[in-house]
PDB file of C-alpha atoms in Angstrom:
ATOM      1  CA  UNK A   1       4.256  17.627   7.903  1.00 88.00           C
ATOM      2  CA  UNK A   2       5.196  14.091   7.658  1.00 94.00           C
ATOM      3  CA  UNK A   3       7.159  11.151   8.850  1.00 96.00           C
ATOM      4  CA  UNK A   4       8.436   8.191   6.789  1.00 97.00           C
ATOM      5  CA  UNK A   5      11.060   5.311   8.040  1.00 98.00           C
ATOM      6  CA  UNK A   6      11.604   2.081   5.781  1.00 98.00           C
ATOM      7  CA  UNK A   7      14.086  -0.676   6.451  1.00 98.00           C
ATOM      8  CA  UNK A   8      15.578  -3.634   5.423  1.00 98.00           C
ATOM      9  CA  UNK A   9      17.073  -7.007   7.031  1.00 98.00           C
ATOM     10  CA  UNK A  10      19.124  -9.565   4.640  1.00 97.00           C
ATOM     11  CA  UNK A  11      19.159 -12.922   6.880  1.00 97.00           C
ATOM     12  CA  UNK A  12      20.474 -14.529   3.581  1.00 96.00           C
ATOM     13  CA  UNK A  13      22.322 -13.432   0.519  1.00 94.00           C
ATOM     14  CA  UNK A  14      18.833 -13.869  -1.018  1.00 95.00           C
ATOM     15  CA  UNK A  15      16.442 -13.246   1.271  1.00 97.00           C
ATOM     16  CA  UNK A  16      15.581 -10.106   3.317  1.00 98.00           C
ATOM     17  CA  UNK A  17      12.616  -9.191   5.733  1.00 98.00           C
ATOM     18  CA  UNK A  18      11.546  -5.399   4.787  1.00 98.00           C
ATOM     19  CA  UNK A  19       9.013  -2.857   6.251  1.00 98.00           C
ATOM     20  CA  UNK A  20       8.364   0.687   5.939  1.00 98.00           C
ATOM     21  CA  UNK A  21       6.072   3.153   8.041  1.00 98.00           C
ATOM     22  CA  UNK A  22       4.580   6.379   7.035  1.00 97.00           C
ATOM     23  CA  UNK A  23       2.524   9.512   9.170  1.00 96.00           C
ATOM     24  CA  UNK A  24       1.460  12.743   7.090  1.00 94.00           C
ATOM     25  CA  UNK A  25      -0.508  15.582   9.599  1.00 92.00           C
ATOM     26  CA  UNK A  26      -2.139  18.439   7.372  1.00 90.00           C
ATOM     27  CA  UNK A  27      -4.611  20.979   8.472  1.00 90.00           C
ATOM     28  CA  UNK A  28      -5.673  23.753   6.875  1.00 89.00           C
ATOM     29  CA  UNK A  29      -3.791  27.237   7.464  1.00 91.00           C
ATOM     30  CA  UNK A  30      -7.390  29.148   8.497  1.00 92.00           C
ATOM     31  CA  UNK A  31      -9.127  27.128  10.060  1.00 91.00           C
ATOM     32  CA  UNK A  32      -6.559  24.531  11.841  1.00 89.00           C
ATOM     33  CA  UNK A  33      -9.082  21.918  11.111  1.00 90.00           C
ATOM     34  CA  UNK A  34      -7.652  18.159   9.546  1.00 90.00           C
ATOM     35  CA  UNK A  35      -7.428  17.902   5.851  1.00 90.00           C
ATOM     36  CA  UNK A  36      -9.080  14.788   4.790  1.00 90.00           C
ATOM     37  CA  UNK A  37      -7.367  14.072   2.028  1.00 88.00           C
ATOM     38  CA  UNK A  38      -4.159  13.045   4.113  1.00 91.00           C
ATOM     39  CA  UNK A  39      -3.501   9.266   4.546  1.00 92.00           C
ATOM     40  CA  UNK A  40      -3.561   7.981   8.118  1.00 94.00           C
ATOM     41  CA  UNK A  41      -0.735   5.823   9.926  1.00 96.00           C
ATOM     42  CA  UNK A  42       0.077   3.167   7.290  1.00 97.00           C
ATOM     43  CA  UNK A  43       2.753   0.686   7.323  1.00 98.00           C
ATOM     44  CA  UNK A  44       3.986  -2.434   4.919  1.00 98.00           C
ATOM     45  CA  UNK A  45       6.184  -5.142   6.152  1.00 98.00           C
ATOM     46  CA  UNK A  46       7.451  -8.144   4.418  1.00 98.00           C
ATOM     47  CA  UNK A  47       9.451 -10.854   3.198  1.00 98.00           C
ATOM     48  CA  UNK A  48      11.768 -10.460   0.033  1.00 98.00           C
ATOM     49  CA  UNK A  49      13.461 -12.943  -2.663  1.00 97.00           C
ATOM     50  CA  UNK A  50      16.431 -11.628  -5.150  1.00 95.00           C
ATOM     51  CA  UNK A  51      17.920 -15.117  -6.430  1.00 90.00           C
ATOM     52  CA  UNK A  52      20.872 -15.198  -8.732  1.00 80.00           C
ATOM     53  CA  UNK A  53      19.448 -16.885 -11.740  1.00 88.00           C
ATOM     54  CA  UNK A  54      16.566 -14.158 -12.413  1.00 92.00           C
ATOM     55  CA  UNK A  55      13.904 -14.894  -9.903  1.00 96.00           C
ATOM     56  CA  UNK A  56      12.605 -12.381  -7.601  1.00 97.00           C
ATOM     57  CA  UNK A  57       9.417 -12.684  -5.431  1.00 97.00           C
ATOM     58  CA  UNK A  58       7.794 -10.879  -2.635  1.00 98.00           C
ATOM     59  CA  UNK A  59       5.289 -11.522  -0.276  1.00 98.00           C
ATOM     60  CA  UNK A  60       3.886  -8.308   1.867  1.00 98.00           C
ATOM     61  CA  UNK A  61       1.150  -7.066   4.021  1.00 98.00           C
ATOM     62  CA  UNK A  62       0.078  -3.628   3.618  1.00 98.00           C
ATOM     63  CA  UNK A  63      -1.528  -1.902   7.277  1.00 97.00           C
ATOM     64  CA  UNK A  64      -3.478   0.991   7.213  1.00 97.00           C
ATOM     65  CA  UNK A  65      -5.170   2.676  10.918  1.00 96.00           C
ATOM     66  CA  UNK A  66      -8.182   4.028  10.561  1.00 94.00           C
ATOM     67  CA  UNK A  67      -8.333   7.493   9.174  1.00 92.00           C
ATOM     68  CA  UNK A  68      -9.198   9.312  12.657  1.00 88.00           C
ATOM     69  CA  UNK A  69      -8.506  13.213  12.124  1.00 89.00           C
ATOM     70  CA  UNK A  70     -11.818  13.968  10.088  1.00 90.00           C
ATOM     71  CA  UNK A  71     -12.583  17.652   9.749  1.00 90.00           C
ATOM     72  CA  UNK A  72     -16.214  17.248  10.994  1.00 88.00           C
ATOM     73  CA  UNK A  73     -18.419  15.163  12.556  1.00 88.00           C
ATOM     74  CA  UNK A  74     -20.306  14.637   9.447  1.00 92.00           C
ATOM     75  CA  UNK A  75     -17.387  13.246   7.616  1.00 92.00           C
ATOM     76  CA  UNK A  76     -17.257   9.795   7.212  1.00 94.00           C
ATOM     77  CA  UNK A  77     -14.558   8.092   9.291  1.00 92.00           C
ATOM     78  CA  UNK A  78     -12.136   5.777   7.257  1.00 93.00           C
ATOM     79  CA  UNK A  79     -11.910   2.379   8.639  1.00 95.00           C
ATOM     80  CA  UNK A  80      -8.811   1.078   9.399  1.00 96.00           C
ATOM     81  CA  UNK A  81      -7.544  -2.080   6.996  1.00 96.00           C
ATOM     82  CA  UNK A  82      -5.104  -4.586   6.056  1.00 97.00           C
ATOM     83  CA  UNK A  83      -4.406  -6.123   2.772  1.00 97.00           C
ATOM     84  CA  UNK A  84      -1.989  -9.264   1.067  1.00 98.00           C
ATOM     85  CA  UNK A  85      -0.283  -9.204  -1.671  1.00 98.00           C
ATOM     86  CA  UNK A  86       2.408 -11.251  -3.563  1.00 98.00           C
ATOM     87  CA  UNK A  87       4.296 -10.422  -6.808  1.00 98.00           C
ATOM     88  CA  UNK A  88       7.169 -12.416  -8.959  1.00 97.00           C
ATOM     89  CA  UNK A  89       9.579 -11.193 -11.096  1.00 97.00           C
ATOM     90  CA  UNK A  90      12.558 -13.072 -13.730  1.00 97.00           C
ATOM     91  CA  UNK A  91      14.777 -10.572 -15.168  1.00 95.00           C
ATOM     92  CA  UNK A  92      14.822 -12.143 -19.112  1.00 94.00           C
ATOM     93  CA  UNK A  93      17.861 -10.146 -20.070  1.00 93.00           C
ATOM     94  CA  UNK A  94      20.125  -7.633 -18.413  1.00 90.00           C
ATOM     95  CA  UNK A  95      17.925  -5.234 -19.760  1.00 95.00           C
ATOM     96  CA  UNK A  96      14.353  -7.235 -19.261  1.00 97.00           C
ATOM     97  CA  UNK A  97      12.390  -8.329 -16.965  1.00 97.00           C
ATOM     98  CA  UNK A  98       8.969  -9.426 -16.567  1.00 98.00           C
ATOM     99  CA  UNK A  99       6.470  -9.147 -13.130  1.00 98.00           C
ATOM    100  CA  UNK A 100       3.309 -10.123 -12.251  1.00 98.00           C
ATOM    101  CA  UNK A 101       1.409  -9.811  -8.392  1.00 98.00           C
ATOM    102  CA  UNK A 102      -1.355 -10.664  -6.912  1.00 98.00           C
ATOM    103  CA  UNK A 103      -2.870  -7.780  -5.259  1.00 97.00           C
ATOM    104  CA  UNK A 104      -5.470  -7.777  -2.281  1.00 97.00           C
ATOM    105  CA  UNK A 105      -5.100 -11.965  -2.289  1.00 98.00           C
ATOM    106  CA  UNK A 106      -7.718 -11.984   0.439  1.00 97.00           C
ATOM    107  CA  UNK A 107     -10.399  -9.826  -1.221  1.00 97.00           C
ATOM    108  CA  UNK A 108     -10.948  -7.311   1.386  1.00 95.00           C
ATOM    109  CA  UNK A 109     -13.406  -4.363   1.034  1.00 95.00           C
ATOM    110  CA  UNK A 110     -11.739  -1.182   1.693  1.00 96.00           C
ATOM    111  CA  UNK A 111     -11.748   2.488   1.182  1.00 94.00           C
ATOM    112  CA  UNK A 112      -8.743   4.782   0.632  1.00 93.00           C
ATOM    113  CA  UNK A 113      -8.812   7.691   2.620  1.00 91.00           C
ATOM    114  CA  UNK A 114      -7.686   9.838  -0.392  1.00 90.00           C
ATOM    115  CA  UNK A 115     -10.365   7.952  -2.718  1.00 93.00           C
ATOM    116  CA  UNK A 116     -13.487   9.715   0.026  1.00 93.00           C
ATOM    117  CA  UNK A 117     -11.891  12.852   1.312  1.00 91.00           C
ATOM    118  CA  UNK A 118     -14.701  14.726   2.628  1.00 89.00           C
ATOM    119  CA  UNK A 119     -17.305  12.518   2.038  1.00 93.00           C
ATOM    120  CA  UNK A 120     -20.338  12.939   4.398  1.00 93.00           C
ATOM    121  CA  UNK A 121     -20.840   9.580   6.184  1.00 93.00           C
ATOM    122  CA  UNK A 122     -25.187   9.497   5.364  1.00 94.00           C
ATOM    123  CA  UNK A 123     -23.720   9.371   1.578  1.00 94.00           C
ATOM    124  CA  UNK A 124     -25.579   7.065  -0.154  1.00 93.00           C
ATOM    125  CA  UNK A 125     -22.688   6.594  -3.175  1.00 93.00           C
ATOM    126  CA  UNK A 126     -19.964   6.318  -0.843  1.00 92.00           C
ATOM    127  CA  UNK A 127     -19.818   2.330  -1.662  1.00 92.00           C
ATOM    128  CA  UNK A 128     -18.682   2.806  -5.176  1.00 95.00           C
ATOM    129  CA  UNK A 129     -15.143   4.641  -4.438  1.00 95.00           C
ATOM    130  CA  UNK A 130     -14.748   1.208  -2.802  1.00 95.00           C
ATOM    131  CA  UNK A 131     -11.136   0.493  -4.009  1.00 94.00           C
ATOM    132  CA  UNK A 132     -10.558  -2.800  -5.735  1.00 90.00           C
ATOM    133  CA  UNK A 133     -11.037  -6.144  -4.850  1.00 94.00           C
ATOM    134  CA  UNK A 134      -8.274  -8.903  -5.733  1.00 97.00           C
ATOM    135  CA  UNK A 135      -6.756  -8.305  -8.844  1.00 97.00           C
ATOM    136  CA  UNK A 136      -3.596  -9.846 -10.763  1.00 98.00           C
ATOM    137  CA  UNK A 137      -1.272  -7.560 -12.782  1.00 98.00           C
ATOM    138  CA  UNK A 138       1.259  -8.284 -15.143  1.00 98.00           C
ATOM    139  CA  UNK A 139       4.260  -5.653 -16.842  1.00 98.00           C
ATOM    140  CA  UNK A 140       7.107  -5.849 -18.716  1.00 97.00           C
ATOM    141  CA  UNK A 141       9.916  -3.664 -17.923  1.00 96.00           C
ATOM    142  CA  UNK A 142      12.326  -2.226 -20.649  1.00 97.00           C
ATOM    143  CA  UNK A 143      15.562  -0.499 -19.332  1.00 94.00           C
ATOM    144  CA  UNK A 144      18.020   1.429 -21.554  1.00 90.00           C
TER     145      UNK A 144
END
């Protein structure tokens, strides 16, 4: 079972404030206890740019509580975390466009909850299904 709710606000032709929220609650049919591989509260909010000539750009913070429906003691317990990002876009040609973002700007060390789903906490690996620190990526998109 799960709950999603996104939104959007244009304060200018151009511009546009956005968010979205999400809640997923799983357990397993047996034994009624939490599946850890479901994502906790998360939510994104942020500020949007569609100009005329091409130019798009985005700035938005990603939120995510801390993972507290564990099915065990033993499991280790998610950490809540927040993240920055910012991506660009120029559409080239009607059917064109390229993008590039910067992703995690602040470099934050985080786990996804998905990434160490029934993990015990004592595990001595758990630090390399760290997920990734800042990164830049780049695409071109093709539409036909």
């Amino acid at each position: 079972m799960g709950y999603e709710a996104k939104g959007e606000y244009k304060f200018l032709p151009e511009w546009a404030l956005f968010g979205s929220l999400a809640y997923a609650h799983g357990a397993n049919d047996v034994t009624n206890a939490p599946l850890d591989s479901v994502d906790p509260w998360t939510g994104i909010t942020g500020i949007r740019y569609r100009g005329l000539n091409g130019w798009g750009g985005e700035l938005r913070a990603k939120f995510v509580f801390e993972k507290d429906r564990i099915s065990a003691s033993t499991v280790y317990k998610v950490p809540g975390h927040m993240t920055f990002d910012a991506l660009a876009s120029y559409e080239i040609a009607p059917a064109m466009t390229i993008n590039v973002g910067v992703f995690n700007i602040l470099n934050q060390s985080y786990f996804n909850a998905a990434d160490v789903a029934g993990f015990a906490a004592n595990n001595t690996n758990l630090d390399l299904f760290r997920a990734s620190g800042r990164s830049v990526a780049s695409n071109l998109t093709l539409r036909w």
